[in-house]
XYZ file of C-alpha atoms in Angstrom:
481
model
C 0.128 -0.097 0.238
C 1.617 3.132 -1.069
C -0.903 5.538 1.140
C -2.929 4.410 3.760
C -4.104 7.590 5.216
C -5.752 10.496 3.080
C -6.855 14.012 3.795
C -9.301 15.748 1.634
C -9.107 19.433 1.324
C -12.298 21.138 0.028
C -11.693 24.855 -0.890
C -14.499 27.600 -0.424
C -17.050 28.599 -3.159
C -16.198 32.170 -2.705
C -18.197 34.267 -5.307
C -20.459 31.321 -6.254
C -22.365 30.714 -3.083
C -20.629 31.849 0.029
C -23.258 30.503 2.224
C -23.305 27.306 0.704
C -23.130 24.406 3.126
C -24.279 21.377 0.992
C -22.384 18.279 1.304
C -19.838 17.854 -1.596
C -20.734 14.822 -3.486
C -17.688 14.284 -5.601
C -15.457 14.024 -2.824
C -18.082 12.010 -0.938
C -17.851 9.353 -3.698
C -14.162 9.115 -3.590
C -13.957 9.035 0.119
C -16.534 6.317 0.130
C -14.621 4.210 -2.373
C -11.411 4.587 -0.448
C -13.272 3.684 2.880
C -14.891 0.414 1.144
C -11.138 -0.569 0.262
C -9.682 -0.033 3.766
C -8.170 3.407 3.057
C -8.717 5.775 6.249
C -9.669 9.316 5.081
C -10.790 12.675 6.565
C -12.363 15.827 4.719
C -11.309 19.165 5.625
C -13.976 21.474 4.482
C -12.821 25.102 4.323
C -16.287 26.513 3.936
C -16.448 26.240 7.727
C -14.046 29.118 8.030
C -10.795 27.015 8.364
C -7.913 29.022 7.824
C -4.547 28.149 6.365
C -3.065 27.703 9.858
C -6.092 25.860 10.740
C -5.542 23.514 7.897
C -1.780 22.983 8.877
C -2.818 22.051 12.437
C -5.452 19.479 11.333
C -3.140 17.960 9.004
C -0.395 17.649 11.770
C -2.826 16.073 14.031
C -4.182 13.641 11.507
C -0.600 12.826 10.093
C -1.822 11.643 6.261
C 0.271 10.474 3.963
C -1.507 11.950 0.922
C -3.402 15.229 0.851
C -5.880 15.327 -1.877
C -7.054 18.874 -2.843
C -10.285 19.866 -4.884
C -9.374 22.480 -7.347
C -12.445 24.523 -8.961
C -11.676 26.758 -11.991
C -13.213 29.726 -10.349
C -10.933 31.580 -8.210
C -8.315 28.655 -8.612
C -5.573 30.840 -7.240
C -6.738 30.644 -3.706
C -6.289 26.993 -4.070
C -3.006 27.186 -5.695
C -2.152 29.327 -2.472
C -3.248 26.649 -0.108
C -1.346 23.980 -1.961
C 1.795 25.988 -1.611
C 1.238 26.959 2.054
C 0.674 23.219 3.180
C 3.467 21.714 1.110
C 5.324 19.400 3.351
C 7.770 16.563 3.123
C 5.550 14.242 5.470
C 2.993 13.800 2.766
C 2.298 13.833 -1.046
C -0.098 16.223 -2.674
C -2.755 15.194 -5.380
C -5.086 17.553 -6.997
C -8.456 16.621 -8.655
C -11.497 18.545 -9.731
C -13.073 20.142 -12.917
C -9.970 22.403 -13.053
C -7.635 19.457 -13.477
C -9.938 17.907 -16.135
C -9.939 21.369 -17.912
C -6.038 22.339 -18.071
C -4.541 18.885 -17.414
C -0.686 18.816 -17.191
C -0.636 22.591 -16.896
C -1.860 22.294 -13.266
C 1.305 20.568 -12.306
C 3.336 23.460 -13.954
C 1.436 25.661 -11.835
C 1.687 24.108 -8.469
C 3.943 22.204 -6.444
C 1.590 19.370 -6.157
C 3.289 15.953 -6.652
C 0.074 14.339 -8.919
C -2.974 15.351 -10.353
C -6.148 13.201 -11.477
C -8.313 14.248 -14.599
C -12.034 13.271 -15.135
C -13.343 10.431 -12.913
C -11.227 10.031 -10.056
C -12.399 6.902 -8.138
C -10.324 4.262 -9.705
C -7.357 6.556 -10.391
C -7.191 7.547 -6.566
C -7.548 3.921 -5.495
C -4.868 2.673 -7.657
C -2.820 5.490 -6.739
C -3.116 4.783 -2.871
C -2.624 0.910 -3.422
C 0.694 1.304 -5.189
C 0.345 0.677 -8.847
C 2.919 1.670 -11.143
C 2.243 5.352 -11.915
C 2.759 4.877 -15.635
C -0.226 2.196 -15.394
C -2.701 4.215 -13.744
C -4.954 5.743 -16.403
C -6.137 9.406 -15.792
C -2.964 10.124 -13.554
C -0.625 13.045 -14.230
C 2.727 12.751 -12.268
C 6.340 14.006 -12.246
C 9.321 11.806 -13.454
C 12.738 13.027 -13.980
C 11.805 16.728 -14.058
C 9.022 16.198 -16.533
C 5.394 15.963 -16.303
C 3.770 13.033 -17.436
C 0.133 12.585 -18.418
C -1.176 9.374 -18.762
C -4.124 8.507 -21.250
C -7.580 9.162 -20.199
C -9.387 5.994 -18.670
C -12.784 5.086 -20.402
C -15.994 6.404 -18.646
C -17.435 4.004 -15.932
C -20.385 2.601 -17.528
C -21.479 0.420 -14.535
C -22.193 3.459 -11.924
C -23.762 0.833 -9.542
C -20.325 -0.392 -8.683
C -19.580 2.763 -6.510
C -21.243 2.722 -3.311
C -23.170 6.069 -2.518
C -21.619 8.104 -0.035
C -22.330 8.001 3.678
C -20.056 10.746 4.314
C -18.479 9.152 7.420
C -15.130 11.065 7.055
C -17.250 14.480 6.888
C -18.038 16.878 9.683
C -21.606 15.904 8.965
C -23.513 17.754 11.413
C -22.269 20.919 10.158
C -23.620 20.732 6.969
C -27.114 21.560 5.473
C -29.061 18.173 5.585
C -30.345 18.437 2.130
C -28.875 15.124 0.831
C -27.380 15.497 -2.661
C -28.065 12.386 -5.000
C -26.636 11.971 -8.569
C -27.982 9.304 -10.688
C -25.923 9.910 -13.889
C -22.805 11.182 -15.530
C -22.076 12.821 -18.727
C -24.097 14.626 -21.188
C -24.529 14.093 -25.076
C -25.418 17.600 -25.866
C -23.660 20.555 -27.374
C -24.254 23.648 -25.705
C -21.502 25.900 -26.894
C -20.712 27.384 -23.231
C -20.420 24.080 -21.556
C -17.235 21.962 -20.839
C -18.989 18.641 -20.271
C -16.686 17.144 -22.981
C -13.539 17.527 -20.980
C -14.878 17.003 -17.669
C -17.640 14.300 -17.305
C -17.909 13.296 -20.855
C -20.578 13.263 -23.504
C -21.549 9.507 -22.788
C -24.527 9.350 -20.811
C -24.226 6.716 -18.041
C -26.760 5.945 -15.319
C -27.361 4.247 -12.142
C -30.044 1.544 -11.795
C -33.403 2.837 -10.407
C -32.957 0.037 -7.667
C -29.462 1.594 -6.553
C -30.925 4.627 -6.198
C -33.737 3.728 -4.450
C -31.419 2.053 -2.003
C -29.605 5.390 -1.361
C -32.841 7.329 -0.676
C -34.117 4.585 1.674
C -30.758 4.357 3.489
C -31.320 8.299 4.262
C -35.091 7.942 4.839
C -34.295 5.316 7.459
C -32.131 7.610 9.119
C -34.689 10.411 9.307
C -33.998 12.483 6.287
C -36.490 13.338 4.092
C -35.343 16.145 1.714
C -33.202 15.360 -1.283
C -31.427 17.292 -4.336
C -30.937 15.542 -7.540
C -27.961 17.008 -9.281
C -27.930 15.275 -12.581
C -27.454 17.428 -15.879
C -30.059 15.299 -17.390
C -32.236 13.448 -14.759
C -35.122 12.735 -17.236
C -33.040 12.148 -20.137
C -34.198 8.546 -19.941
C -37.989 9.196 -19.274
C -38.667 5.295 -18.542
C -35.803 5.291 -15.880
C -37.265 8.315 -14.089
C -40.771 6.751 -14.139
C -39.228 3.563 -12.742
C -37.848 5.196 -10.037
C -40.968 7.232 -9.150
C -42.904 3.997 -9.084
C -40.271 2.056 -6.704
C -40.341 4.962 -4.385
C -44.371 5.043 -4.258
C -44.256 1.012 -3.942
C -42.025 1.416 -0.948
C -44.211 3.888 0.694
C -41.564 6.472 1.207
C -43.923 9.235 2.242
C -43.426 12.688 3.188
C -40.439 13.230 0.907
C -39.531 16.754 -0.380
C -37.103 16.375 -3.508
C -35.940 19.091 -5.958
C -33.946 18.666 -9.226
C -32.064 21.166 -11.058
C -31.224 19.292 -14.099
C -34.107 19.013 -16.390
C -34.205 19.743 -20.123
C -37.584 20.879 -21.423
C -37.588 18.456 -24.426
C -37.240 15.593 -21.979
C -40.260 16.015 -19.918
C -43.939 15.703 -20.526
C -47.181 15.275 -18.497
C -46.686 11.617 -17.756
C -43.103 11.898 -16.190
C -43.861 15.177 -14.645
C -47.082 13.537 -12.913
C -45.004 10.828 -11.524
C -42.363 13.082 -10.095
C -45.183 15.285 -8.324
C -46.786 12.581 -6.740
C -43.724 11.140 -4.812
C -42.510 14.400 -3.558
C -40.731 16.278 -6.145
C -41.722 19.603 -5.727
C -38.843 21.968 -7.039
C -37.538 21.730 -10.665
C -34.930 23.824 -12.445
C -34.799 24.031 -16.239
C -31.896 25.485 -18.428
C -33.525 27.936 -20.927
C -30.475 29.639 -21.511
C -31.880 32.037 -24.217
C -35.387 33.323 -25.356
C -35.723 32.728 -28.908
C -35.314 30.123 -31.568
C -32.519 31.989 -33.212
C -30.508 31.960 -30.200
C -31.213 28.397 -29.223
C -29.580 27.180 -32.760
C -26.558 29.351 -32.126
C -25.706 27.936 -28.718
C -26.707 24.355 -30.007
C -29.284 23.734 -27.320
C -30.998 21.175 -29.499
C -34.439 22.520 -28.397
C -37.148 24.772 -29.790
C -38.930 27.585 -28.043
C -42.188 25.970 -28.559
C -40.812 22.729 -26.712
C -39.528 24.977 -23.946
C -42.710 26.816 -23.369
C -44.776 23.518 -23.583
C -42.730 22.137 -20.747
C -42.916 25.238 -18.568
C -46.773 25.177 -18.793
C -46.938 21.653 -17.594
C -44.505 22.028 -15.039
C -46.419 25.149 -13.429
C -49.804 23.567 -14.156
C -48.574 20.714 -11.822
C -47.712 23.195 -9.319
C -43.973 22.570 -9.178
C -41.894 25.436 -7.919
C -39.890 26.176 -11.235
C -36.525 27.792 -11.676
C -35.253 29.002 -15.025
C -31.715 29.561 -15.926
C -30.524 31.857 -18.730
C -26.958 32.900 -19.997
C -26.690 36.520 -21.269
C -24.431 37.596 -23.965
C -23.754 34.622 -25.910
C -22.237 34.457 -29.500
C -24.116 36.884 -32.079
C -26.708 37.704 -29.163
C -28.166 41.170 -29.440
C -30.019 43.257 -26.890
C -33.361 42.413 -28.548
C -32.446 38.689 -28.029
C -31.781 39.169 -24.259
C -35.115 41.129 -23.959
C -36.621 38.012 -25.131
C -35.061 36.247 -22.361
C -36.365 38.639 -19.977
C -39.933 38.277 -21.486
C -39.986 34.427 -21.171
C -38.822 34.745 -17.692
C -41.581 36.972 -16.940
C -44.364 35.353 -18.881
C -44.953 32.648 -16.569
C -45.806 32.087 -12.666
C -42.175 30.571 -11.838
C -40.579 30.560 -8.428
C -37.105 32.106 -9.392
C -34.877 32.881 -12.424
C -31.149 33.411 -12.692
C -29.246 35.137 -15.674
C -25.594 34.283 -15.642
C -22.934 36.189 -16.846
C -20.959 33.850 -19.289
C -17.437 33.049 -18.344
C -15.948 31.170 -20.915
C -14.007 28.088 -19.822
C -11.285 26.278 -21.396
C -12.502 23.252 -23.466
C -15.791 25.038 -24.550
C -16.936 26.174 -27.773
C -17.420 29.629 -26.599
C -14.140 30.037 -25.028
C -12.465 29.057 -28.441
C -14.851 31.276 -30.424
C -14.090 34.225 -28.211
C -10.136 33.641 -28.285
C -10.400 33.085 -32.162
C -12.044 36.532 -32.556
C -10.084 38.523 -29.861
C -13.347 39.368 -27.847
C -11.581 39.030 -24.481
C -11.604 42.180 -22.372
C -10.206 40.465 -19.389
C -7.368 37.960 -19.553
C -8.269 34.200 -18.320
C -6.460 34.448 -14.931
C -7.904 37.762 -13.957
C -11.667 36.970 -14.529
C -11.453 33.408 -13.491
C -10.174 34.402 -10.427
C -11.786 37.641 -9.721
C -15.283 37.397 -11.289
C -18.095 35.061 -11.073
C -21.337 33.982 -13.184
C -23.413 36.237 -10.964
C -21.213 39.433 -11.509
C -22.289 42.182 -13.796
C -18.686 42.684 -15.210
C -18.356 41.333 -18.624
C -15.206 39.602 -19.648
C -15.840 39.669 -23.065
C -17.595 42.037 -25.610
C -18.828 41.187 -29.281
C -19.962 43.540 -32.151
C -23.560 42.816 -31.068
C -23.263 43.512 -27.389
C -20.716 46.223 -26.112
C -19.142 46.117 -22.782
C -21.350 49.062 -21.672
C -24.525 47.509 -23.088
C -23.528 43.988 -21.484
C -23.464 45.654 -18.048
C -26.767 47.368 -18.533
C -28.412 44.255 -19.339
C -26.775 42.227 -16.407
C -28.029 44.746 -13.907
C -31.476 44.828 -15.563
C -31.627 41.036 -15.177
C -31.104 41.396 -11.173
C -34.378 43.758 -11.608
C -36.042 40.849 -13.399
C -34.870 38.239 -10.899
C -36.390 40.367 -8.095
C -39.653 40.866 -9.689
C -40.160 37.286 -10.434
C -39.038 36.503 -6.697
C -41.393 39.221 -5.268
C -44.441 37.557 -7.541
C -43.581 33.909 -6.220
C -43.747 35.218 -2.536
C -46.990 37.037 -3.016
C -48.823 34.085 -4.726
C -47.393 31.697 -1.910
C -48.724 34.276 0.793
C -52.064 35.212 -0.822
C -53.974 32.533 0.868
C -52.971 33.474 4.176
C -52.639 37.134 3.811
C -55.233 37.993 1.037
C -55.039 41.578 -0.034
C -52.078 42.102 1.980
C -49.846 39.395 0.313
C -48.365 41.742 -2.430
C -47.564 44.591 0.069
C -45.815 42.057 2.202
C -44.017 40.703 -0.691
C -42.462 44.049 -1.278
C -41.395 44.242 2.517
C -39.744 40.707 2.382
C -37.863 41.792 -0.852
C -36.647 44.907 0.812
C -32.845 44.371 1.046
C -32.355 44.777 4.865
C -35.176 42.254 5.218
C -33.462 40.046 2.868
C -30.123 40.177 4.666
C -31.781 39.705 8.159
C -33.410 36.331 6.567
C -30.359 35.067 5.472
C -28.468 35.988 8.634
C -31.084 34.804 10.642
C -31.091 31.281 8.564
C -27.756 30.624 9.592
C -28.308 30.427 13.353
C -30.012 27.163 14.833
C -32.962 28.921 16.218
C -33.527 30.689 12.597
C -33.279 27.505 11.050
C -36.288 26.040 12.786
C -38.264 29.437 12.353
C -37.646 29.546 8.829
C -38.413 25.804 8.309
C -41.815 26.846 10.487
C -42.528 29.602 8.094
C -41.875 27.333 4.852
C -44.287 24.845 6.049
C -46.926 27.340 6.998
C -46.629 29.571 3.766
C -45.045 27.387 1.441
C -42.682 30.018 0.600
C -39.035 28.570 0.157
C -36.933 31.494 1.585
C -34.004 29.571 0.201
C -34.402 31.254 -3.111
C -33.744 34.738 -1.027
């Protein structure tokens, strides 16, 4: 055995969602895989406020022989700084995560890490720990004789049931929000121009069996948990599989579930599958609409039509799901009129929330290549990826159709559209209880100091209990705030 004791370090999600306390599923799977193969490990999640000095102390106390650090592309430099600070002769360092899959061998040029693992990490990590020869470990990057060696990419794992789902035994579990994340598939076959799926999870769509997913839900259900978040990119891509899972949940009499799913394609749902989902406890769905007309849907290669999207939205709201829509502002050849079409679509239906994202082109995406080829960047990669996020209103590229000034204006306008949609949602939910006062109350709730108070209150144990009671009484999910 080369490495018997592993410490994982999860970096903060600054700039994306600083208050996110969700369980990190990727590390959960690898941690569980190592445990199943008798390799001890511990997770140090810096989202709980751990400083570099805290990390050093925890590593000194735990005494691992391998430290595995997750690297997100956004604000990767902060993680690089952590790697530099914790470098120690007592252990080796391996990097993993989407950023490794995106820039590959360059990550070892930019850091002092000993190894890196690209794409899927479970098997490569296990083989690295067990002592397989470096040159035989697919997906591994390593150093040899002063050179960086990148091994071939491992074929995607098609039998996802071979991985036990995470129990989070190595996590500080009680510190997390106990909304249990579940991933039932990997990969995406579609060609959206802004997406890096080809270099990260791959285009080959692979699934867990409905029986395996049910076993995971049952395990948590028997421990008292009822809230689940399905994090698939395409949960309903295989409609019959989604329906079969719903049938198994119903047959198992798992009542009182509250489930959400943000990975829904509009052209992969219909009344049948949505009804099954609604009947077993799914109550929140998210649909990636991206743009507001057929011209732009073709340009970004979404593979859908506006008619399909609107049909899906109508079915989802008819069945009384809370519905979030996701848009990207400022794609290739997009004009201000096209963006206005996105605003109109978002405001057209009684949805719960909408997010308009500022596109940050990632290496490996068609959008990145297009912007680079045309010289449209107004920020260099290192600057925008470390200083900006998808929620910011500062563009990182401009086009003949949309100048920097116009992009800023539209991004700022999108924040107003988001607030309008959220306020309408709150008013609708409060109307049965407050009647004519629901609309005025929704303005009060959306007032900035009130939103800040709610978010601050939510972090406190007493506040969490109060918020849960509020949600139960008025069916208003204040997580959207």
